[in-house]
PDB file of C-alpha atoms in Angstrom:
ATOM      1  CA  UNK A 215       0.000   0.000   0.000  1.00 46.00           C
ATOM      2  CA  UNK A 216       1.622   3.186  -1.149  1.00 42.00           C
ATOM      3  CA  UNK A 217      -0.796   5.931  -0.167  1.00 59.00           C
ATOM      4  CA  UNK A 218      -0.782   7.526   3.255  1.00 61.00           C
ATOM      5  CA  UNK A 219      -3.602   9.984   3.755  1.00 66.00           C
ATOM      6  CA  UNK A 220      -2.912  13.287   5.444  1.00 63.00           C
ATOM      7  CA  UNK A 221      -3.363  13.408   9.188  1.00 60.00           C
ATOM      8  CA  UNK A 222      -6.255  15.828   9.111  1.00 52.00           C
ATOM      9  CA  UNK A 223      -8.157  17.800   6.539  1.00 40.00           C
ATOM     10  CA  UNK A 224      -7.393  21.024   8.360  1.00 34.00           C
ATOM     11  CA  UNK A 225      -4.305  20.273  10.409  1.00 35.00           C
ATOM     12  CA  UNK A 226      -1.309  18.648   8.788  1.00 33.00           C
ATOM     13  CA  UNK A 227       2.212  19.836   8.117  1.00 25.00           C
ATOM     14  CA  UNK A 228       5.344  18.763   6.304  1.00 28.00           C
ATOM     15  CA  UNK A 229       5.917  15.424   4.635  1.00 31.00           C
ATOM     16  CA  UNK A 230       2.398  13.947   5.113  1.00 31.00           C
ATOM     17  CA  UNK A 231       1.112  16.574   2.684  1.00 28.00           C
ATOM     18  CA  UNK A 232       3.411  15.195  -0.005  1.00 31.00           C
ATOM     19  CA  UNK A 233       2.295  11.635   0.625  1.00 31.00           C
ATOM     20  CA  UNK A 234      -1.234  12.454  -0.459  1.00 29.00           C
ATOM     21  CA  UNK A 235      -0.015  12.625  -4.064  1.00 28.00           C
ATOM     22  CA  UNK A 236       0.946   8.947  -4.178  1.00 29.00           C
ATOM     23  CA  UNK A 237      -1.200   6.188  -5.673  1.00 25.00           C
ATOM     24  CA  UNK A 238      -2.800   3.229  -3.905  1.00 27.00           C
ATOM     25  CA  UNK A 239      -1.798  -0.226  -5.057  1.00 24.00           C
ATOM     26  CA  UNK A 240      -5.008  -1.881  -6.400  1.00 27.00           C
ATOM     27  CA  UNK A 241      -6.393  -4.567  -4.092  1.00 30.00           C
ATOM     28  CA  UNK A 242      -5.702  -8.061  -5.466  1.00 30.00           C
ATOM     29  CA  UNK A 243      -9.402  -8.982  -5.420  1.00 33.00           C
ATOM     30  CA  UNK A 244     -10.319  -6.189  -7.811  1.00 35.00           C
ATOM     31  CA  UNK A 245     -10.484  -6.796 -11.562  1.00 33.00           C
ATOM     32  CA  UNK A 246      -8.884  -3.900 -13.360  1.00 35.00           C
ATOM     33  CA  UNK A 247      -8.276  -3.063 -17.024  1.00 31.00           C
ATOM     34  CA  UNK A 248      -4.704  -2.390 -18.074  1.00 28.00           C
ATOM     35  CA  UNK A 249      -3.490   0.993 -16.861  1.00 31.00           C
ATOM     36  CA  UNK A 250      -6.879   1.929 -15.405  1.00 34.00           C
ATOM     37  CA  UNK A 251      -5.116   3.928 -12.751  1.00 31.00           C
ATOM     38  CA  UNK A 252      -1.628   3.988 -14.186  1.00 30.00           C
ATOM     39  CA  UNK A 253      -0.950   7.676 -13.623  1.00 32.00           C
ATOM     40  CA  UNK A 254      -1.535   9.326 -10.234  1.00 34.00           C
ATOM     41  CA  UNK A 255      -4.147  12.059 -10.353  1.00 36.00           C
ATOM     42  CA  UNK A 256      -3.492  15.297  -8.525  1.00 37.00           C
ATOM     43  CA  UNK A 257      -5.154  15.003  -5.149  1.00 38.00           C
ATOM     44  CA  UNK A 258      -7.575  17.502  -3.759  1.00 40.00           C
ATOM     45  CA  UNK A 259      -5.954  20.455  -2.017  1.00 39.00           C
ATOM     46  CA  UNK A 260      -5.561  20.307   1.732  1.00 39.00           C
ATOM     47  CA  UNK A 261      -6.246  23.379   3.826  1.00 38.00           C
ATOM     48  CA  UNK A 262      -3.698  23.778   6.610  1.00 39.00           C
ATOM     49  CA  UNK A 263      -5.282  25.748   9.418  1.00 42.00           C
ATOM     50  CA  UNK A 264      -3.704  24.638  12.683  1.00 60.00           C
ATOM     51  CA  UNK A 265      -0.438  22.830  13.460  1.00 71.00           C
ATOM     52  CA  UNK A 266      -0.520  19.270  14.685  1.00 81.00           C
ATOM     53  CA  UNK A 267       1.100  18.691  18.098  1.00 87.00           C
ATOM     54  CA  UNK A 268       4.737  17.613  17.587  1.00 91.00           C
ATOM     55  CA  UNK A 269       4.241  14.297  19.364  1.00 92.00           C
ATOM     56  CA  UNK A 270       1.269  13.479  17.135  1.00 92.00           C
ATOM     57  CA  UNK A 271       3.225  14.449  14.029  1.00 92.00           C
ATOM     58  CA  UNK A 272       6.073  12.135  15.043  1.00 93.00           C
ATOM     59  CA  UNK A 273       3.629   9.303  15.674  1.00 94.00           C
ATOM     60  CA  UNK A 274       2.003   9.886  12.306  1.00 93.00           C
ATOM     61  CA  UNK A 275       5.359   9.908  10.530  1.00 93.00           C
ATOM     62  CA  UNK A 276       6.404   6.684  12.263  1.00 95.00           C
ATOM     63  CA  UNK A 277       3.168   4.954  11.253  1.00 94.00           C
ATOM     64  CA  UNK A 278       3.504   6.311   7.719  1.00 92.00           C
ATOM     65  CA  UNK A 279       7.015   4.893   7.388  1.00 93.00           C
ATOM     66  CA  UNK A 280       5.866   1.533   8.744  1.00 94.00           C
ATOM     67  CA  UNK A 281       3.071   1.405   6.179  1.00 91.00           C
ATOM     68  CA  UNK A 282       5.403   2.385   3.350  1.00 91.00           C
ATOM     69  CA  UNK A 283       7.768  -0.402   4.453  1.00 93.00           C
ATOM     70  CA  UNK A 284       4.985  -2.984   4.352  1.00 92.00           C
ATOM     71  CA  UNK A 285       4.709  -3.335   8.128  1.00 95.00           C
ATOM     72  CA  UNK A 286       0.928  -3.024   8.203  1.00 95.00           C
ATOM     73  CA  UNK A 287       0.566  -4.317  11.763  1.00 96.00           C
ATOM     74  CA  UNK A 288       2.966  -1.708  13.127  1.00 96.00           C
ATOM     75  CA  UNK A 289       1.266   0.994  11.077  1.00 95.00           C
ATOM     76  CA  UNK A 290      -2.145  -0.082  12.356  1.00 96.00           C
ATOM     77  CA  UNK A 291      -0.960   0.110  15.957  1.00 97.00           C
ATOM     78  CA  UNK A 292       0.543   3.540  15.345  1.00 96.00           C
ATOM     79  CA  UNK A 293      -2.537   5.001  13.701  1.00 96.00           C
ATOM     80  CA  UNK A 294      -4.815   3.414  16.318  1.00 97.00           C
ATOM     81  CA  UNK A 295      -2.751   4.999  19.088  1.00 96.00           C
ATOM     82  CA  UNK A 296      -3.174   8.374  17.397  1.00 95.00           C
ATOM     83  CA  UNK A 297      -6.948   7.996  17.307  1.00 96.00           C
ATOM     84  CA  UNK A 298      -6.831   7.699  21.098  1.00 96.00           C
ATOM     85  CA  UNK A 299      -4.240  10.375  21.853  1.00 95.00           C
ATOM     86  CA  UNK A 300      -5.617  12.851  19.293  1.00 94.00           C
ATOM     87  CA  UNK A 301      -9.271  11.949  18.712  1.00 95.00           C
ATOM     88  CA  UNK A 302      -9.871  15.181  16.800  1.00 93.00           C
ATOM     89  CA  UNK A 303      -7.725  14.108  13.809  1.00 93.00           C
ATOM     90  CA  UNK A 304      -9.318  12.461  10.789  1.00 94.00           C
ATOM     91  CA  UNK A 305      -6.149  11.253   9.065  1.00 93.00           C
ATOM     92  CA  UNK A 306      -5.348   8.328  11.374  1.00 94.00           C
ATOM     93  CA  UNK A 307      -8.858   6.954  10.837  1.00 95.00           C
ATOM     94  CA  UNK A 308      -8.525   7.341   7.064  1.00 95.00           C
ATOM     95  CA  UNK A 309      -5.241   5.455   7.076  1.00 94.00           C
ATOM     96  CA  UNK A 310      -6.761   2.700   9.185  1.00 96.00           C
ATOM     97  CA  UNK A 311      -9.496   2.522   6.571  1.00 96.00           C
ATOM     98  CA  UNK A 312      -6.866   1.947   3.876  1.00 94.00           C
ATOM     99  CA  UNK A 313      -5.204  -0.770   5.940  1.00 96.00           C
ATOM    100  CA  UNK A 314      -8.480  -2.571   6.627  1.00 96.00           C
ATOM    101  CA  UNK A 315      -9.637  -2.317   3.023  1.00 94.00           C
ATOM    102  CA  UNK A 316      -6.352  -3.790   1.811  1.00 93.00           C
ATOM    103  CA  UNK A 317      -6.817  -6.613   4.328  1.00 95.00           C
ATOM    104  CA  UNK A 318     -10.331  -7.340   3.069  1.00 94.00           C
ATOM    105  CA  UNK A 319     -12.005  -6.048   6.245  1.00 96.00           C
ATOM    106  CA  UNK A 320     -14.722  -4.090   4.461  1.00 95.00           C
ATOM    107  CA  UNK A 321     -16.918  -3.266   7.449  1.00 96.00           C
ATOM    108  CA  UNK A 322     -13.998  -1.956   9.488  1.00 97.00           C
ATOM    109  CA  UNK A 323     -12.750   0.056   6.532  1.00 97.00           C
ATOM    110  CA  UNK A 324     -16.134   1.733   6.101  1.00 98.00           C
ATOM    111  CA  UNK A 325     -16.335   2.552   9.806  1.00 98.00           C
ATOM    112  CA  UNK A 326     -12.911   4.206   9.759  1.00 97.00           C
ATOM    113  CA  UNK A 327     -13.592   6.236   6.614  1.00 97.00           C
ATOM    114  CA  UNK A 328     -16.934   7.336   8.049  1.00 98.00           C
ATOM    115  CA  UNK A 329     -15.171   8.550  11.170  1.00 97.00           C
ATOM    116  CA  UNK A 330     -12.537  10.324   9.085  1.00 96.00           C
ATOM    117  CA  UNK A 331     -15.194  12.236   7.129  1.00 97.00           C
ATOM    118  CA  UNK A 332     -17.019  13.077  10.349  1.00 97.00           C
ATOM    119  CA  UNK A 333     -13.873  14.564  11.876  1.00 95.00           C
ATOM    120  CA  UNK A 334     -12.699  16.255   8.664  1.00 94.00           C
ATOM    121  CA  UNK A 335     -15.857  17.053   6.697  1.00 96.00           C
ATOM    122  CA  UNK A 336     -13.975  19.491   4.468  1.00 95.00           C
ATOM    123  CA  UNK A 337     -11.569  16.822   3.130  1.00 95.00           C
ATOM    124  CA  UNK A 338     -12.711  15.531  -0.294  1.00 96.00           C
ATOM    125  CA  UNK A 339     -10.054  12.807  -0.377  1.00 95.00           C
ATOM    126  CA  UNK A 340     -11.691  11.064   2.562  1.00 96.00           C
ATOM    127  CA  UNK A 341     -15.116  11.123   0.898  1.00 97.00           C
ATOM    128  CA  UNK A 342     -13.625   9.610  -2.253  1.00 97.00           C
ATOM    129  CA  UNK A 343     -12.114   6.784  -0.204  1.00 96.00           C
ATOM    130  CA  UNK A 344     -15.413   6.312   1.614  1.00 97.00           C
ATOM    131  CA  UNK A 345     -17.191   6.035  -1.731  1.00 97.00           C
ATOM    132  CA  UNK A 346     -14.840   3.257  -2.825  1.00 96.00           C
ATOM    133  CA  UNK A 347     -15.441   1.413   0.449  1.00 96.00           C
ATOM    134  CA  UNK A 348     -19.219   1.736   0.117  1.00 97.00           C
ATOM    135  CA  UNK A 349     -19.106   0.497  -3.479  1.00 96.00           C
ATOM    136  CA  UNK A 350     -17.132  -2.553  -2.437  1.00 94.00           C
ATOM    137  CA  UNK A 351     -19.886  -3.312   0.087  1.00 95.00           C
ATOM    138  CA  UNK A 352     -22.574  -2.967  -2.565  1.00 96.00           C
ATOM    139  CA  UNK A 353     -23.969   0.191  -0.956  1.00 97.00           C
ATOM    140  CA  UNK A 354     -24.317   2.036  -4.245  1.00 98.00           C
ATOM    141  CA  UNK A 355     -26.542   4.884  -3.073  1.00 98.00           C
ATOM    142  CA  UNK A 356     -24.117   5.715  -0.274  1.00 98.00           C
ATOM    143  CA  UNK A 357     -21.169   5.418  -2.647  1.00 98.00           C
ATOM    144  CA  UNK A 358     -22.829   7.861  -5.012  1.00 98.00           C
ATOM    145  CA  UNK A 359     -23.470  10.333  -2.196  1.00 98.00           C
ATOM    146  CA  UNK A 360     -19.869  10.097  -0.993  1.00 98.00           C
ATOM    147  CA  UNK A 361     -18.426  10.699  -4.462  1.00 98.00           C
ATOM    148  CA  UNK A 362     -20.815  13.590  -5.048  1.00 98.00           C
ATOM    149  CA  UNK A 363     -19.761  15.113  -1.724  1.00 98.00           C
ATOM    150  CA  UNK A 364     -16.101  14.874  -2.737  1.00 97.00           C
ATOM    151  CA  UNK A 365     -16.898  16.608  -6.030  1.00 98.00           C
ATOM    152  CA  UNK A 366     -18.950  19.279  -4.268  1.00 98.00           C
ATOM    153  CA  UNK A 367     -15.975  20.033  -2.024  1.00 97.00           C
ATOM    154  CA  UNK A 368     -13.599  20.280  -4.976  1.00 96.00           C
ATOM    155  CA  UNK A 369     -14.935  20.170  -8.533  1.00 97.00           C
ATOM    156  CA  UNK A 370     -11.371  19.962  -9.889  1.00 96.00           C
ATOM    157  CA  UNK A 371     -10.594  16.741  -7.997  1.00 96.00           C
ATOM    158  CA  UNK A 372     -10.490  14.157 -10.784  1.00 96.00           C
ATOM    159  CA  UNK A 373     -10.664  10.813  -8.959  1.00 96.00           C
ATOM    160  CA  UNK A 374     -14.260  11.002  -7.671  1.00 97.00           C
ATOM    161  CA  UNK A 375     -15.387  12.116 -11.142  1.00 97.00           C
ATOM    162  CA  UNK A 376     -13.984   8.879 -12.546  1.00 97.00           C
ATOM    163  CA  UNK A 377     -15.259   6.757  -9.687  1.00 97.00           C
ATOM    164  CA  UNK A 378     -18.764   8.159  -9.935  1.00 97.00           C
ATOM    165  CA  UNK A 379     -18.643   7.473 -13.665  1.00 97.00           C
ATOM    166  CA  UNK A 380     -17.707   3.850 -13.017  1.00 96.00           C
ATOM    167  CA  UNK A 381     -20.530   3.585 -10.493  1.00 97.00           C
ATOM    168  CA  UNK A 382     -23.086   4.876 -13.009  1.00 96.00           C
ATOM    169  CA  UNK A 383     -21.606   2.765 -15.800  1.00 95.00           C
ATOM    170  CA  UNK A 384     -21.327  -0.625 -14.098  1.00 94.00           C
ATOM    171  CA  UNK A 385     -23.706  -0.523 -11.145  1.00 95.00           C
ATOM    172  CA  UNK A 386     -26.433   2.078 -11.706  1.00 95.00           C
ATOM    173  CA  UNK A 387     -26.981   1.455 -15.406  1.00 92.00           C
ATOM    174  CA  UNK A 388     -26.791   5.097 -16.450  1.00 94.00           C
ATOM    175  CA  UNK A 389     -24.444   5.182 -19.412  1.00 93.00           C
ATOM    176  CA  UNK A 390     -25.268   8.777 -20.334  1.00 93.00           C
ATOM    177  CA  UNK A 391     -24.267  10.079 -16.909  1.00 97.00           C
ATOM    178  CA  UNK A 392     -21.182   7.850 -16.902  1.00 96.00           C
ATOM    179  CA  UNK A 393     -20.115   9.322 -20.225  1.00 96.00           C
ATOM    180  CA  UNK A 394     -20.433  12.859 -18.863  1.00 97.00           C
ATOM    181  CA  UNK A 395     -18.277  11.979 -15.885  1.00 97.00           C
ATOM    182  CA  UNK A 396     -15.632  10.144 -17.899  1.00 97.00           C
ATOM    183  CA  UNK A 397     -15.346  13.116 -20.233  1.00 97.00           C
ATOM    184  CA  UNK A 398     -15.082  15.467 -17.272  1.00 97.00           C
ATOM    185  CA  UNK A 399     -12.303  13.290 -15.860  1.00 97.00           C
ATOM    186  CA  UNK A 400     -10.523  13.408 -19.205  1.00 96.00           C
ATOM    187  CA  UNK A 401     -10.686  17.193 -19.198  1.00 97.00           C
ATOM    188  CA  UNK A 402      -9.322  17.395 -15.660  1.00 97.00           C
ATOM    189  CA  UNK A 403      -6.451  15.042 -16.480  1.00 96.00           C
ATOM    190  CA  UNK A 404      -5.714  16.553 -19.903  1.00 96.00           C
ATOM    191  CA  UNK A 405      -6.710  13.305 -21.610  1.00 93.00           C
ATOM    192  CA  UNK A 406      -3.643  11.461 -20.328  1.00 93.00           C
ATOM    193  CA  UNK A 407      -5.515   8.301 -19.319  1.00 94.00           C
ATOM    194  CA  UNK A 408      -5.756   6.264 -22.506  1.00 94.00           C
ATOM    195  CA  UNK A 409      -7.822   3.576 -20.823  1.00 94.00           C
ATOM    196  CA  UNK A 410     -10.576   6.004 -19.881  1.00 95.00           C
ATOM    197  CA  UNK A 411     -10.453   7.315 -23.434  1.00 95.00           C
ATOM    198  CA  UNK A 412     -11.308   3.783 -24.575  1.00 94.00           C
ATOM    199  CA  UNK A 413     -14.175   3.681 -22.076  1.00 94.00           C
ATOM    200  CA  UNK A 414     -15.548   6.901 -23.573  1.00 95.00           C
ATOM    201  CA  UNK A 415     -15.389   5.415 -27.064  1.00 94.00           C
ATOM    202  CA  UNK A 416     -16.989   2.211 -25.785  1.00 91.00           C
ATOM    203  CA  UNK A 417     -19.918   4.089 -24.279  1.00 92.00           C
ATOM    204  CA  UNK A 418     -20.478   6.105 -27.429  1.00 92.00           C
ATOM    205  CA  UNK A 419     -20.580   2.918 -29.510  1.00 90.00           C
ATOM    206  CA  UNK A 420     -22.065   0.486 -27.016  1.00 82.00           C
ATOM    207  CA  UNK A 421     -25.036  -1.527 -28.184  1.00 73.00           C
ATOM    208  CA  UNK A 422     -27.889  -2.584 -25.855  1.00 67.00           C
ATOM    209  CA  UNK A 423     -27.006  -5.711 -23.929  1.00 60.00           C
ATOM    210  CA  UNK A 424     -23.319  -5.481 -24.772  1.00 58.00           C
ATOM    211  CA  UNK A 425     -21.031  -6.898 -22.089  1.00 52.00           C
ATOM    212  CA  UNK A 426     -19.387  -4.271 -19.898  1.00 58.00           C
ATOM    213  CA  UNK A 427     -15.677  -4.223 -19.155  1.00 59.00           C
ATOM    214  CA  UNK A 428     -14.701  -4.389 -15.482  1.00 62.00           C
ATOM    215  CA  UNK A 429     -13.253  -1.142 -14.184  1.00 69.00           C
ATOM    216  CA  UNK A 430     -11.263  -0.113 -11.116  1.00 71.00           C
ATOM    217  CA  UNK A 431     -11.784   3.016  -9.048  1.00 71.00           C
ATOM    218  CA  UNK A 432      -9.144   5.736  -8.856  1.00 72.00           C
ATOM    219  CA  UNK A 433      -7.823   6.350  -5.319  1.00 72.00           C
TER     220      UNK A 433
END
């Protein structure tokens, strides 16, 4: 798992802000077309309003390094400790959500992402992650609402545009809306994702009853 979410939507400094730009390794259980998320998309901006206590920042950095090194158990313990010592921060919960989702613990992942969005309701990245978690549970209405919230918070954030398009395309049966969202994603990413370009062409030429290609959400 390569992505470490920022500690809080409104309180995070230094290196954790850079980590938000990294991409998540797709979960093994997910079917994904070639290069569906090959290029990282610029993450939503993070508003820095108040400094994180130094001890909390050190704990976050330690957990981040453990996660980057593949020591998920150590990272989980570190982020869990932060949720107790600094219960006002959303980032530790979001990172726990990533860990649990990667481990196939869908219910726990949803609970952590829900808590992250509750604590940092201005952070679109967390709502995008929550939407992915809801979709994996089959909660399509909630996934749609989460993606739409992420877009409402930042209309230039490309990932939820793509993810909402996939949701409409594969799960809600609304090809017209999916096409709008894919094209919006292409505009936001300057058309660099060739795979999504193929999806756009597929939708424009798709015949009724034609088999759909499996698609993977963008972190």
